[in-house]
Coordinates of C-alpha atoms and ligand atoms in Angstrom, one line a residue:
M1 CA -1.8 -12.4 23.7
P2 CA -1.7 -13.3 19.6
V3 CA -3.3 -10.4 17.7
G4 CA -3.3 -9.5 14.2
I5 CA -5.5 -10.3 11.0
D6 CA -8.1 -11.7 10.6
D7 CA -9.5 -11.5 7.8
L8 CA -9.5 -8.0 4.6
A9 CA -12.0 -6.9 1.8
M10 CA -11.4 -4.9 -0.9
Y11 CA -13.3 -1.9 -2.9
I12 CA -11.8 -0.9 -6.3
P13 CA -13.6 1.2 -8.5
K14 CA -15.1 -0.1 -11.5
L15 CA -13.4 2.6 -13.9
Y16 CA -9.9 2.0 -15.6
V17 CA -7.6 3.9 -17.6
D18 CA -5.7 1.5 -20.1
S19 CA -1.7 2.3 -19.7
K20 CA -1.1 2.1 -23.9
D21 CA -4.5 4.5 -24.1
F22 CA -2.2 6.9 -21.7
A23 CA 1.1 6.8 -23.6
K24 CA -0.3 7.3 -26.7
A25 CA -2.0 10.7 -25.4
R26 CA 1.1 12.2 -23.5
G27 CA 3.5 10.7 -25.8
I28 CA 5.6 8.4 -23.8
D29 CA 6.6 5.3 -25.1
P30 CA 4.2 2.3 -23.8
Q31 CA 7.0 -0.1 -22.7
K32 CA 7.8 2.9 -20.2
L33 CA 4.8 2.2 -18.3
E34 CA 4.5 -1.4 -18.5
S35 CA 8.0 -1.9 -17.8
G36 CA 10.0 1.2 -16.6
I37 CA 6.6 1.9 -14.2
G38 CA 5.2 -1.3 -14.3
V39 CA 1.4 0.1 -14.4
R40 CA -1.4 -1.7 -16.8
K41 CA -4.5 -0.3 -15.6
M42 CA -5.1 2.3 -13.4
A43 CA -8.6 2.2 -11.3
I44 CA -10.2 5.7 -11.2
V45 CA -13.6 6.9 -9.5
D46 CA -16.8 7.6 -10.9
T47 CA -18.9 10.9 -10.7
N48 CA -20.5 9.0 -7.9
Q49 CA -17.9 8.2 -5.8
D50 CA -15.1 9.4 -3.2
P51 CA -13.2 7.9 -0.7
A52 CA -15.7 7.5 2.1
C53 CA -18.0 5.2 0.1
M54 CA -14.7 3.1 -1.2
A55 CA -14.0 2.5 2.7
S56 CA -17.5 2.2 3.6
N57 CA -18.2 -0.5 0.6
A58 CA -15.1 -2.5 1.8
C59 CA -16.1 -2.4 5.1
L60 CA -19.4 -3.8 4.8
K61 CA -17.9 -6.5 2.4
L62 CA -15.6 -7.5 5.1
M63 CA -18.9 -7.5 7.8
E64 CA -21.0 -9.6 5.3
K65 CA -18.1 -11.9 4.6
N66 CA -18.0 -13.0 8.2
N67 CA -21.3 -12.4 8.9
L68 CA -20.3 -9.3 11.8
H69 CA -23.1 -7.3 13.6
P70 CA -21.8 -3.6 14.4
K71 CA -21.8 -4.9 18.5
D72 CA -18.8 -7.1 17.4
I73 CA -17.1 -4.1 16.4
G74 CA -15.4 -2.0 19.1
R75 CA -13.6 0.7 17.6
M76 CA -13.2 1.6 13.9
Y77 CA -10.7 3.5 12.2
V78 CA -10.1 5.3 8.6
A79 CA -6.6 5.5 7.6
T80 CA -6.1 7.9 4.3
E81 CA -5.1 10.9 2.8
S82 CA -7.5 12.1 1.2
A83 CA -9.3 14.0 3.5
L84 CA -13.0 15.1 3.0
D85 CA -13.0 17.5 5.7
E86 CA -11.0 19.5 8.4
S87 CA -12.8 18.3 11.2
K88 CA -15.1 15.8 10.9
A89 CA -13.6 12.6 10.8
M90 CA -14.0 9.8 7.4
N91 CA -14.8 7.3 9.9
S92 CA -18.2 9.3 11.1
F93 CA -19.1 9.4 7.1
V94 CA -18.6 5.3 6.8
I95 CA -20.9 4.9 10.2
G96 CA -23.4 6.8 8.9
M97 CA -23.5 4.6 5.7
L98 CA -22.9 1.8 7.5
E99 CA -26.1 2.0 9.6
Q100 CA -28.0 2.9 6.7
V101 CA -27.7 -0.9 6.5
Y102 CA -27.3 -2.1 10.3
G103 CA -30.1 0.8 11.7
D104 CA -29.5 4.2 13.2
G105 CA -27.2 4.2 16.1
S106 CA -26.0 0.8 15.6
F107 CA -22.5 1.7 15.7
E108 CA -22.9 3.9 19.0
H109 CA -21.0 2.0 20.9
A110 CA -18.0 2.1 19.4
G111 CA -15.2 4.7 18.7
G112 CA -12.3 5.7 16.1
I113 CA -11.0 8.3 14.2
E114 CA -9.6 9.4 10.9
C115 CA -5.5 8.9 10.7
K116 CA -3.0 10.9 8.9
F117 CA 0.5 10.7 7.7
A118 CA 0.3 9.8 4.0
C119 CA 0.6 6.3 3.0
V120 CA 1.8 4.5 6.7
S121 CA -0.7 5.8 8.4
G122 CA -2.7 2.6 7.9
S123 CA 0.1 0.7 9.6
Y124 CA 0.0 3.1 12.2
A125 CA -3.7 2.2 12.8
L126 CA -2.9 -1.3 12.7
Y127 CA -0.8 -1.2 15.3
D128 CA -2.5 1.0 17.8
N129 CA -5.7 -1.4 17.4
A130 CA -3.0 -4.2 18.4
N131 CA -2.1 -2.9 21.3
W132 CA -5.6 -1.8 22.2
I133 CA -6.8 -5.2 22.1
R134 CA -3.5 -6.8 23.5
A135 CA -4.2 -4.3 26.9
E136 CA -7.7 -5.6 27.1
E137 CA -9.3 -2.3 26.7
N138 CA -11.7 -3.8 24.0
N139 CA -14.6 -5.8 26.0
G140 CA -13.7 -8.8 23.4
K141 CA -14.9 -6.6 20.5
A142 CA -12.9 -6.3 17.4
A143 CA -11.7 -3.5 15.5
I144 CA -11.8 -2.3 12.0
V145 CA -9.0 -0.5 10.1
I146 CA -10.1 0.9 6.4
V147 CA -7.3 1.9 4.1
S148 CA -8.7 4.0 1.5
D149 CA -7.4 6.6 -1.0
I150 CA -7.2 8.5 -3.9
A151 CA -4.3 9.1 -5.7
K152 CA -4.2 11.9 -8.1
Y153 CA -1.6 14.1 -9.8
D154 CA -1.3 17.2 -11.9
I155 CA -2.5 16.4 -15.7
G156 CA 0.7 15.6 -17.9
S157 CA 2.9 15.4 -15.1
A158 CA 5.2 12.3 -14.3
G159 CA 3.5 11.4 -11.2
E160 CA -0.1 11.3 -13.3
Y161 CA 1.1 7.6 -14.4
T162 CA 1.1 6.4 -10.9
Q163 CA -2.7 7.2 -10.0
G164 CA -4.9 4.7 -8.7
A165 CA -8.5 4.3 -6.2
G166 CA -9.5 1.6 -3.6
A167 CA -10.1 0.7 -0.4
L168 CA -9.3 -2.3 1.9
A169 CA -11.2 -3.1 5.2
M170 CA -9.3 -5.1 7.8
L171 CA -10.5 -7.4 11.0
I172 CA -8.1 -6.7 13.8
K173 CA -8.6 -9.4 16.8
D174 CA -7.4 -11.8 19.0
N175 CA -6.5 -15.2 17.9
P176 CA -6.9 -14.3 14.3
R177 CA -7.2 -16.7 11.3
L178 CA -4.8 -14.8 8.9
L179 CA -1.9 -13.0 10.7
E180 CA -0.3 -12.6 13.7
F181 CA 1.7 -9.5 14.2
D182 CA 5.1 -10.3 16.0
Q183 CA 5.6 -8.3 19.2
K184 CA 8.1 -5.6 20.2
V185 CA 10.0 -5.1 16.8
T186 CA 8.0 -2.8 15.4
S187 CA 10.1 0.1 14.3
T188 CA 9.8 3.6 13.0
I189 CA 11.2 6.4 11.5
I190 CA 10.4 10.3 11.1
K191 CA 11.5 13.3 9.7
N192 CA 10.2 16.8 8.4
E193 CA 10.8 16.2 4.7
Y194 CA 8.6 17.6 1.6
D195 CA 9.4 15.1 -0.6
F196 CA 5.6 15.0 -1.8
Y197 CA 3.0 17.0 0.0
R198 CA -0.4 18.8 -0.2
P199 CA -0.9 21.9 1.6
F200 CA -4.8 22.3 2.1
G201 CA -7.4 23.3 -0.8
K202 CA -4.8 21.9 -3.5
E203 CA -6.5 19.5 -4.9
T204 CA -2.9 17.3 -6.4
P205 CA 0.1 16.7 -4.2
L206 CA 3.4 18.7 -4.8
V207 CA 6.0 16.1 -5.7
N208 CA 9.9 15.8 -6.2
G209 CA 9.8 12.3 -7.9
N210 CA 13.6 11.2 -7.5
Y211 CA 13.8 12.6 -3.9
S212 CA 10.8 11.0 -3.3
N213 CA 12.1 7.6 -4.6
L214 CA 15.1 8.1 -2.4
L215 CA 14.1 8.9 0.4
Y216 CA 11.5 5.8 0.4
L217 CA 14.4 3.9 0.5
I218 CA 16.3 5.3 3.3
Q219 CA 13.4 5.8 5.3
V220 CA 12.5 2.3 5.1
K221 CA 16.0 0.9 5.5
K222 CA 16.4 2.9 8.6
A223 CA 13.6 1.2 10.5
F224 CA 14.4 -1.7 9.1
D225 CA 17.7 -1.1 10.6
S226 CA 16.2 -1.1 14.3
Y227 CA 13.8 -3.6 13.3
K228 CA 16.9 -6.0 12.6
E229 CA 18.4 -4.7 16.3
K230 CA 15.2 -5.9 18.1
A231 CA 14.8 -9.2 16.3
K232 CA 18.0 -9.9 17.4
T233 CA 17.8 -9.2 21.0
T234 CA 14.4 -10.4 21.5
G235 CA 15.4 -13.4 20.1
L236 CA 12.3 -13.5 17.5
I237 CA 14.6 -14.4 14.6
K238 CA 17.9 -16.1 14.8
W239 CA 20.8 -15.9 12.0
D240 CA 24.2 -16.7 11.5
E241 CA 25.9 -12.9 11.0
N242 CA 28.8 -14.4 9.3
N243 CA 27.4 -16.3 6.7
E244 CA 23.5 -15.4 6.9
S245 CA 21.0 -12.4 6.6
I246 CA 17.9 -12.0 8.7
T247 CA 16.7 -11.2 5.3
D248 CA 17.1 -15.5 4.5
K249 CA 14.7 -15.4 7.8
I250 CA 12.0 -13.7 6.3
D251 CA 9.8 -15.8 3.9
Y252 CA 8.0 -12.7 2.0
F253 CA 8.3 -8.7 1.6
I254 CA 5.4 -6.6 1.2
V255 CA 6.4 -3.0 0.7
H256 CA 4.5 0.4 0.0
L257 CA 3.8 0.4 -3.7
P258 CA 3.6 3.8 -5.1
Y259 CA 3.7 1.8 -8.5
R260 CA 5.2 -1.7 -9.2
K261 CA 8.7 -1.1 -10.0
M262 CA 9.1 0.6 -6.9
G263 CA 8.6 -2.7 -4.9
E264 CA 11.4 -4.7 -7.0
K265 CA 13.5 -1.2 -6.8
A266 CA 13.2 -1.8 -2.7
L267 CA 14.2 -5.5 -2.7
A268 CA 17.1 -4.5 -4.6
Y269 CA 18.1 -1.9 -2.1
L270 CA 17.6 -4.1 0.8
L271 CA 19.4 -7.0 -0.4
R272 CA 22.3 -4.9 -1.6
H273 CA 23.0 -3.3 1.8
E274 CA 21.7 -6.4 3.9
W275 CA 24.2 -8.9 2.1
R276 CA 27.5 -6.6 1.2
H277 CA 29.4 -7.7 3.9
L278 CA 28.6 -11.7 3.3
P279 CA 30.8 -14.4 1.7
R280 CA 27.6 -14.4 -1.2
W281 CA 29.1 -11.2 -2.3
Q282 CA 32.0 -11.8 -4.2
Y283 CA 29.6 -14.4 -6.4
I284 CA 27.2 -11.7 -6.7
I285 CA 29.9 -9.5 -8.1
K286 CA 31.3 -11.9 -10.4
E287 CA 27.9 -11.6 -11.7
V288 CA 27.0 -8.2 -11.5
G289 CA 30.2 -7.4 -13.7
M290 CA 31.7 -4.2 -11.8
D291 CA 32.4 -2.9 -8.2
E292 CA 29.8 -1.3 -6.1
P293 CA 30.2 2.2 -6.6
I294 CA 31.0 4.4 -3.5
P295 CA 29.6 8.1 -2.9
K296 CA 32.2 11.0 -2.9
D297 CA 30.8 12.2 0.6
P298 CA 31.0 9.8 3.4
R299 CA 28.3 11.3 5.4
G300 CA 25.5 9.5 3.1
T301 CA 23.0 11.9 3.4
I302 CA 20.3 12.1 0.7
E303 CA 21.4 15.6 -0.1
S304 CA 25.1 14.3 -0.8
I305 CA 24.2 11.2 -2.8
L306 CA 22.1 13.1 -5.0
L307 CA 24.6 15.7 -5.5
D308 CA 27.2 12.9 -6.8
K309 CA 25.7 12.7 -10.3
E310 CA 28.9 10.5 -10.9
F311 CA 27.9 8.3 -8.2
M312 CA 23.8 8.4 -8.6
K313 CA 25.1 7.2 -12.5
L314 CA 26.8 4.5 -11.5
D315 CA 24.8 3.0 -9.0
E316 CA 22.2 3.2 -10.9
Q317 CA 23.8 0.9 -13.1
F318 CA 25.2 -1.3 -10.5
R319 CA 21.6 -1.6 -9.2
R320 CA 20.1 -2.5 -12.4
A321 CA 22.7 -5.6 -13.3
F322 CA 22.3 -6.1 -9.6
M323 CA 18.4 -6.9 -10.1
K324 CA 19.4 -9.2 -13.2
T325 CA 21.4 -11.6 -11.0
S326 CA 20.2 -15.3 -10.4
S327 CA 20.4 -14.4 -6.4
Y328 CA 18.1 -10.8 -7.1
Q329 CA 15.9 -12.8 -9.0
D330 CA 15.1 -16.2 -7.3
V331 CA 14.9 -14.0 -3.8
F332 CA 12.6 -11.4 -5.6
N333 CA 10.4 -14.4 -7.7
R334 CA 9.7 -16.3 -4.2
K335 CA 9.2 -13.6 -1.7
M336 CA 8.3 -10.3 -3.5
A337 CA 6.9 -10.9 -6.9
S338 CA 3.1 -12.2 -6.0
S339 CA 2.7 -9.5 -3.8
L340 CA 3.2 -7.1 -6.8
E341 CA 0.3 -8.6 -9.2
A342 CA -2.7 -6.3 -8.3
S343 CA -0.4 -3.2 -7.9
S344 CA 0.2 -3.1 -11.8
I345 CA -3.6 -3.2 -13.0
I346 CA -5.0 -1.0 -10.0
G347 CA -2.5 1.5 -9.6
N348 CA -0.9 3.2 -6.6
L349 CA -3.7 3.5 -3.5
Y350 CA -1.6 5.5 -1.2
T351 CA -2.8 4.0 2.1
A352 CA -4.2 1.0 0.7
S353 CA -0.8 0.0 -1.6
M354 CA 0.4 -2.2 0.9
Y355 CA -2.0 -4.0 2.0
V356 CA -3.5 -4.7 -1.5
G357 CA 0.0 -5.9 -1.9
F358 CA -0.4 -8.4 1.5
R359 CA -3.9 -9.6 -0.1
S360 CA -2.2 -10.2 -3.5
M361 CA 0.7 -12.4 -2.3
L362 CA -2.2 -14.7 -0.1
E363 CA -3.8 -15.4 -3.3
F364 CA -1.3 -16.0 -5.9
E365 CA 1.5 -18.2 -3.8
Y366 CA -1.9 -20.1 -2.5
K367 CA -2.7 -20.6 -6.0
K368 CA 1.1 -21.8 -6.7
G369 CA -0.1 -24.3 -4.3
I370 CA 2.9 -23.0 -1.7
E371 CA 2.1 -23.8 2.1
L372 CA 1.9 -20.5 3.7
E373 CA 1.6 -21.4 7.2
N374 CA 4.0 -20.3 10.0
K375 CA 5.7 -18.7 6.9
R376 CA 7.2 -14.5 8.3
I377 CA 6.0 -11.7 6.7
G378 CA 7.9 -8.6 6.5
F379 CA 6.5 -5.2 6.2
G380 CA 7.6 -1.7 5.2
S381 CA 5.3 1.0 5.2
Y382 CA 6.2 4.7 3.6
G383 CA 4.3 7.9 4.5
S384 CA 6.2 10.9 2.5
G385 CA 6.3 13.7 4.7
S386 CA 8.2 11.2 6.4
S387 CA 8.0 8.3 8.1
A388 CA 8.1 4.7 8.0
M389 CA 7.6 1.5 10.0
V390 CA 8.6 -2.1 9.8
F391 CA 7.1 -4.9 11.4
S392 CA 6.5 -8.7 10.7
G393 CA 4.0 -11.1 11.2
V394 CA 3.5 -15.0 10.9
I395 CA 0.5 -16.9 8.6
K396 CA -1.7 -18.8 11.1
S397 CA -3.6 -21.9 10.3
G398 CA -7.0 -20.2 9.7
Y399 CA -5.6 -18.6 6.9
K400 CA -6.9 -20.9 4.1
E401 CA -10.1 -20.8 5.1
I402 CA -10.0 -16.8 4.3
V403 CA -7.2 -17.5 1.4
K404 CA -9.0 -20.1 -0.6
S405 CA -11.9 -18.0 -2.1
M406 CA -9.9 -14.7 -3.4
N407 CA -9.8 -13.8 -6.4
L408 CA -8.2 -10.6 -7.4
E409 CA -10.6 -10.8 -10.9
E410 CA -14.0 -11.3 -9.6
E411 CA -13.1 -9.3 -6.6
I412 CA -12.2 -6.0 -8.5
G413 CA -15.8 -7.2 -10.7
N414 CA -16.0 -5.9 -14.3
R415 CA -14.4 -2.8 -15.1
T416 CA -14.8 -0.3 -17.6
K417 CA -12.1 1.4 -19.7
V418 CA -12.6 5.0 -20.2
S419 CA -11.3 7.1 -22.9
M420 CA -8.7 9.9 -22.3
E421 CA -11.4 12.1 -23.2
Q422 CA -13.9 10.8 -20.2
Y423 CA -10.8 10.5 -18.0
E424 CA -10.0 14.3 -18.5
Q425 CA -13.5 15.0 -17.8
L426 CA -14.1 12.9 -14.6
R427 CA -10.5 14.3 -13.4
E428 CA -11.9 18.2 -14.0
S429 CA -15.8 17.1 -12.8
E430 CA -17.0 18.3 -15.9
I431 CA -19.5 15.1 -15.9
N432 CA -22.6 15.8 -13.9
P433 CA -22.2 13.7 -10.6
D434 CA -25.8 11.8 -11.3
Y435 CA -24.5 10.7 -15.3
Y436 CA -22.1 8.7 -13.4
I437 CA -20.6 6.0 -16.2
T438 CA -21.0 2.8 -14.2
K439 CA -24.4 1.7 -12.9
P440 CA -24.0 1.2 -9.2
R441 CA -25.3 -2.1 -7.5
R442 CA -25.2 -3.2 -4.0
E443 CA -22.8 -0.5 -2.9
F444 CA -22.8 3.0 -1.5
I445 CA -23.0 6.0 -3.7
L446 CA -22.4 9.9 -3.2
V447 CA -25.1 11.4 -4.0
K448 CA -25.4 14.8 -3.1
I449 CA -22.7 17.6 -2.1
G450 CA -24.3 20.5 0.3
G451 CA -28.1 21.5 0.1
N452 CA -29.2 25.3 -1.1
T453 CA -28.3 26.9 2.2
S454 CA -24.9 28.2 3.7
D455 CA -25.4 26.0 6.4
K456 CA -25.5 22.9 4.7
A457 CA -22.5 23.9 2.5
G458 CA -20.0 20.8 2.5
L459 CA -22.7 18.0 4.0
R460 CA -22.5 14.7 2.0
E461 CA -25.2 12.8 1.3
Y462 CA -24.5 9.1 0.7
E463 CA -27.3 6.1 -0.2
Y464 CA -26.9 2.2 -0.6
I465 CA -28.5 0.8 -4.1
H466 CA -29.6 -2.8 -3.4
Ligands
HMG501 P1 9.5 9.4 -14.5 O1 10.0 10.8 -15.2 O2 9.2 8.8 -15.2 O3 11.0 8.5 -14.0 O4 9.2 9.6 -13.2 P2 12.0 7.7 -15.2 O5 12.7 8.5 -16.3 O6 13.7 6.9 -14.3 O7 11.7 6.6 -15.3 C1 10.9 5.5 -14.8 C2 11.2 4.2 -15.1 O8 11.3 3.4 -16.8 C3 13.4 3.6 -15.5 O9 13.3 2.7 -14.7 C4 13.9 4.0 -16.7 O10 15.1 3.2 -17.2 C5 12.1 2.9 -17.4 P3 14.5 2.5 -13.7 O11 15.7 2.7 -14.4 O12 14.1 3.1 -12.7 O13 14.5 0.9 -13.5 N1 12.3 3.7 -18.8 C6 11.5 3.0 -19.7 N2 11.5 1.3 -19.8 C7 11.3 0.8 -20.6 N3 11.4 1.4 -22.0 C8 11.4 2.5 -22.0 C9 11.5 3.7 -21.0 N4 11.8 4.6 -20.8 C10 12.1 5.1 -19.4 N5 11.3 3.5 -23.3 C11 8.5 9.2 -10.6 C12 8.9 8.2 -12.4 C13 8.2 7.8 -10.0 C14 9.5 9.7 -9.8 C15 7.2 9.7 -11.3 O14 6.1 8.9 -11.8 C16 6.7 10.2 -9.8 O15 7.0 11.2 -9.5 N6 5.8 9.7 -8.7 C17 4.8 10.0 -8.4 C18 5.7 10.5 -6.8 C19 6.2 9.2 -6.2 O16 5.7 7.7 -6.8 N7 7.2 8.3 -5.4 C20 7.4 7.2 -5.3 C21 8.4 7.2 -3.6 S1 7.2 7.9 -2.3 C22 6.4 7.6 -2.0 O17 5.9 5.8 -2.6 C23 5.1 7.7 -1.5 C24 3.9 7.9 -2.2 O18 2.9 7.1 -2.1 C25 2.8 9.2 -1.1 C26 2.4 8.9 0.0 O19 3.2 8.5 1.1 O20 1.6 9.5 0.1 C27 4.1 9.0 -3.4

């Protein structure tokens, strides 16, 4: 049974920090942020917002846009790494908010959980819900998967310029209009790692930046190898292995985007591995102007690679030159660039980053006048800790109905630029929640946390503002 994403909707908070202001305040060259990292604006939440109300706002948009009623929905999953509670799932907060609009008990028949595995959990949620529909356990109903997060790092840390906030809701059903998932090729990889983690009670993560960058590349590549094997044995994708690469047969690459430049580097890493045994490599090496460096330790583990400083230096030099070659540039411009547009004006959205990238690709390729029907999309999802999932899908004939009205600027809406002083006050929760910066309109907001008695501690109250 064809199952996949029928439609999606996004909610981005109305405040942002400009990278130029940020660079000035932290004494960084603004060019490093714009071109080295690829960030121009970072979305941040107001005093009256949290990941649950962003998730609800994205979900309400999706339901209104598709004239859906709660009776059409059998499952609602929220994937996040910005959990509000150790036991109460975020989707229960979301159901509570949506029932303010659709009526008490309107979602009672449905089910769902909150999923966690850093940034990759949304992909697991999609996979599980697609299989729930394929198994015909859904009784004719659709599933909604929401990805919602606030990416927040220590002030003054290198992670601080890779922050962001937002949510995206996806409608998963049979015979989808937008994207049908390819079957029997989804591949995962998992390992106990400490590249990025946030112990209980800590608001910001502990990050090993360079280690996390390399681990992301290695893990996604390993999941891709397994995907490649499955694509070959199932016959989903056919290619001449002596002269072609499977990457030639995938029309778009959508990957997890902690920051824009990471997408560019992930594509370079993948293409180098997939192309180096092909005849085209000799021409590429000529254009690069140097041989591809080889690590001293043939095991090629992440630890041995990072310890090999000489290799790392040469490899970075090679990677930068490779990214300038006409072969890389051609693939990058045709198969990835459009998916990176949204990232540079929103920032890292953790679970939502890759899916906002998918939405960005759809809009900007459509605007170029490119026919997307039957195009195969390869997804590379990564979550620290760590797990990667690689899967693919094909754009369906109904996509134009959805994509023609997409407008990133309009969907994000008018935003307010906050000063660095306001940003720091918001970060440190120094502004009273009653004094929000932007006036809410047609959205859910957080009005109160906890009552006056201990039995109400942590209780969150939300309201829909008309
Ligand atoms: P950094 O110290 O800024 O790194 O940390 P850098 O010094 O290597 O600089 C970055 C780039 O800016 C380099 O470009 C520099 O050359 C360039 P590259 O060589 O790589 O092409 N640069 C300049 N460019 C122009 N003008 C200049 C200039 N100066 C330097 N003047 C890092 C960057 C990402 C490590 C840091 O921001 C960080 O720790 N971020 C948080 C962790 C992270 O995002 N990791 C990504 C992989 S793990 C992941 O994606 C999972 C995650 O989303 C969490 C989850 O799964 O839940 C994080």
